[in-house]
XYZ file of C-alpha atoms in Angstrom:
224
model
C 153.524 -1.727 62.437
C 151.857 -1.819 65.836
C 154.916 -2.542 67.888
C 156.997 0.032 69.689
C 160.490 -0.487 71.031
C 161.645 1.238 74.199
C 165.333 1.710 74.810
C 166.379 2.042 78.441
C 169.201 4.028 80.045
C 172.535 2.267 79.960
C 174.234 2.205 83.358
C 177.237 -0.088 83.093
C 179.246 -1.142 80.065
C 182.407 -3.018 79.200
C 184.058 -2.685 75.790
C 184.534 -5.971 73.969
C 185.750 -6.874 70.516
C 185.496 -9.992 68.446
C 184.610 -10.695 64.853
C 183.110 -14.179 64.438
C 183.847 -14.611 60.728
C 181.733 -17.753 60.470
C 178.563 -15.673 60.880
C 177.266 -14.413 57.557
C 173.597 -14.016 56.789
C 172.100 -17.403 55.973
C 168.447 -18.266 55.428
C 168.765 -21.547 57.327
C 170.445 -19.939 60.330
C 167.998 -17.034 60.261
C 165.014 -19.386 59.791
C 163.809 -17.470 56.735
C 163.325 -20.810 54.974
C 160.892 -21.811 57.716
C 157.333 -22.266 56.379
C 156.045 -19.717 58.897
C 157.583 -16.977 56.722
C 155.559 -18.038 53.689
C 152.241 -16.360 52.938
C 150.209 -18.890 50.994
C 147.484 -18.068 48.490
C 144.954 -19.561 50.907
C 146.037 -17.136 53.637
C 145.082 -14.086 51.576
C 141.443 -14.721 52.541
C 140.214 -16.199 55.827
C 138.643 -19.613 55.422
C 134.887 -19.192 55.115
C 134.096 -21.554 58.003
C 136.498 -19.745 60.322
C 135.208 -16.330 59.223
C 131.582 -17.368 59.844
C 132.520 -18.676 63.280
C 134.342 -15.451 64.168
C 131.452 -13.290 63.019
C 128.975 -15.452 64.902
C 130.896 -15.753 68.164
C 132.459 -12.263 67.996
C 135.401 -13.450 70.063
C 138.909 -14.807 69.659
C 139.301 -18.487 68.817
C 142.217 -20.936 68.872
C 142.493 -23.309 65.900
C 145.604 -25.256 66.933
C 147.654 -25.258 70.139
C 150.235 -27.996 70.648
C 153.842 -28.231 71.830
C 155.287 -26.825 68.611
C 152.674 -24.563 67.057
C 149.765 -22.288 67.886
C 147.259 -20.774 65.462
C 144.717 -18.277 66.788
C 142.383 -15.580 65.507
C 141.602 -12.321 67.306
C 138.285 -10.713 66.453
C 137.231 -7.073 66.551
C 134.501 -5.179 64.757
C 136.832 -3.621 62.184
C 139.735 -6.062 61.970
C 140.611 -9.736 62.349
C 144.129 -10.821 63.275
C 145.570 -14.268 62.705
C 148.600 -14.975 64.903
C 150.641 -18.095 64.188
C 153.461 -19.026 66.565
C 156.371 -21.419 66.063
C 157.029 -22.263 69.715
C 160.453 -23.749 69.003
C 161.861 -20.563 67.458
C 159.551 -18.004 69.148
C 158.732 -16.619 65.692
C 155.256 -15.165 65.233
C 153.411 -14.560 61.985
C 150.726 -11.858 62.065
C 148.128 -11.655 59.306
C 145.785 -8.672 59.508
C 142.424 -8.825 57.700
C 139.485 -6.479 57.253
C 136.124 -7.528 58.707
C 135.293 -9.319 55.439
C 138.300 -11.606 55.801
C 140.563 -10.089 53.137
C 144.199 -9.519 54.032
C 145.530 -5.980 54.613
C 149.104 -6.699 55.648
C 151.416 -9.311 57.159
C 154.329 -9.067 59.574
C 156.602 -11.205 61.744
C 158.089 -10.834 65.218
C 160.622 -12.597 67.400
C 159.432 -13.092 70.986
C 156.658 -10.576 70.243
C 159.294 -7.844 70.583
C 161.347 -7.420 67.443
C 159.745 -6.991 64.006
C 161.786 -9.227 61.722
C 161.902 -10.120 58.060
C 159.518 -8.225 55.808
C 156.248 -6.439 56.438
C 153.933 -6.618 53.426
C 150.875 -4.550 52.505
C 148.143 -5.788 50.150
C 145.328 -4.250 48.136
C 141.726 -5.518 48.131
C 142.579 -8.132 45.496
C 145.445 -9.544 47.567
C 148.153 -7.997 45.393
C 151.303 -6.757 47.133
C 151.452 -2.946 47.225
C 154.349 -2.300 49.615
C 157.154 -4.271 51.286
C 159.290 -3.037 54.182
C 162.512 -4.966 54.804
C 163.290 -4.629 58.504
C 166.813 -5.980 58.054
C 167.733 -3.589 55.271
C 171.414 -2.693 55.576
C 172.299 -5.680 57.787
C 174.641 -8.597 57.035
C 173.970 -10.191 60.409
C 170.390 -11.327 60.980
C 168.586 -11.550 64.320
C 169.328 -15.262 64.841
C 173.020 -14.815 63.998
C 173.273 -11.950 66.489
C 171.773 -14.183 69.173
C 174.145 -17.007 68.194
C 177.103 -14.647 68.653
C 175.894 -13.769 72.150
C 175.349 -17.454 72.965
C 178.985 -18.042 72.088
C 180.561 -15.201 74.072
C 178.157 -15.392 77.034
C 178.138 -19.171 77.321
C 179.122 -19.096 81.001
C 176.307 -16.719 81.992
C 173.749 -18.540 79.836
C 174.555 -21.888 81.449
C 174.734 -20.426 84.966
C 171.392 -18.656 84.720
C 169.705 -21.256 82.459
C 168.702 -18.629 79.913
C 165.904 -19.874 77.652
C 164.877 -16.715 75.787
C 166.624 -13.662 74.381
C 165.725 -10.050 73.734
C 166.582 -8.806 70.224
C 166.009 -5.387 68.647
C 168.000 -3.289 66.214
C 168.289 0.159 64.688
C 165.693 0.497 61.940
C 167.458 1.923 58.893
C 164.138 2.443 57.120
C 163.139 5.087 59.652
C 166.622 6.276 60.575
C 168.931 5.785 57.553
C 171.671 7.890 59.145
C 172.271 5.550 62.108
C 174.621 2.558 62.189
C 173.250 -0.990 61.821
C 173.440 -2.207 65.425
C 171.822 -5.166 67.173
C 170.899 -5.024 70.871
C 170.757 -8.543 72.296
C 169.825 -9.291 75.902
C 169.403 -12.291 78.165
C 165.634 -12.374 78.672
C 164.342 -15.335 80.701
C 166.292 -17.523 83.111
C 166.185 -19.137 86.547
C 165.547 -17.514 89.935
C 169.238 -16.663 90.303
C 169.056 -14.624 87.119
C 165.992 -12.751 88.360
C 167.910 -11.889 91.541
C 170.914 -10.833 89.449
C 168.739 -8.538 87.357
C 167.213 -6.975 90.463
C 170.668 -6.295 91.934
C 172.809 -5.401 88.929
C 170.459 -4.880 86.005
C 169.860 -6.790 82.793
C 172.833 -8.050 80.791
C 172.870 -6.885 77.201
C 175.231 -6.876 74.212
C 175.656 -4.463 71.323
C 176.533 -6.209 68.033
C 177.711 -4.622 64.777
C 175.060 -5.516 62.186
C 177.603 -5.669 59.348
C 180.591 -7.526 60.820
C 179.147 -9.300 63.858
C 181.730 -7.600 66.076
C 180.748 -7.302 69.743
C 180.873 -3.580 70.436
C 179.782 -3.476 74.078
C 178.717 -5.647 76.953
C 176.669 -3.661 79.466
C 173.819 -3.654 81.916
C 170.645 -1.617 82.203
C 168.819 -1.041 85.465
C 165.332 -1.474 84.012
C 164.030 -4.889 83.023
C 162.420 -5.739 79.711
């Protein structure tokens, strides 16, 4: 996957503990039932009209861009990328094709930061050859971890009018020896929050990926 996560130095932390028992992994809560997570048969090959346009113009094009959804294609000589964005959930679907319009692999991100769900590789015939589950070993999904933070940080979220969150986790595929931990942060807010970040650092929470227990509340000096 083409995304790299950078973890910053922790400078201030406060131990917390709570186990919100109502949070158990659920496809509706985690949005995995959302159509954006489905790879249709038609998406295995770029539509001929779109492919011809891309090859002719040799530039990126936007197919749809409204209040709820954006569908765009990025062109390069060797690869074509289709990025679809659900603006309500900040979920992005990435479909990567060769220059002939046949799919190579698909992946999903939250806020263009965290790789979520499953990354899938395909052969030249569009058959699945490899699947990587980025939430392997977790009972608490990304959306549930954010919901936990929304509950315990309600005062800060309302005060700073937080509209977006930062969410990454330990990848057990690459590091099977580490604990399943979510790192959730308050990402975008009002001017007061920007001033708060500049003075005290960014507020972040560490969530147990199995139980949903809040392990730490802390700040980091660097922004996102």
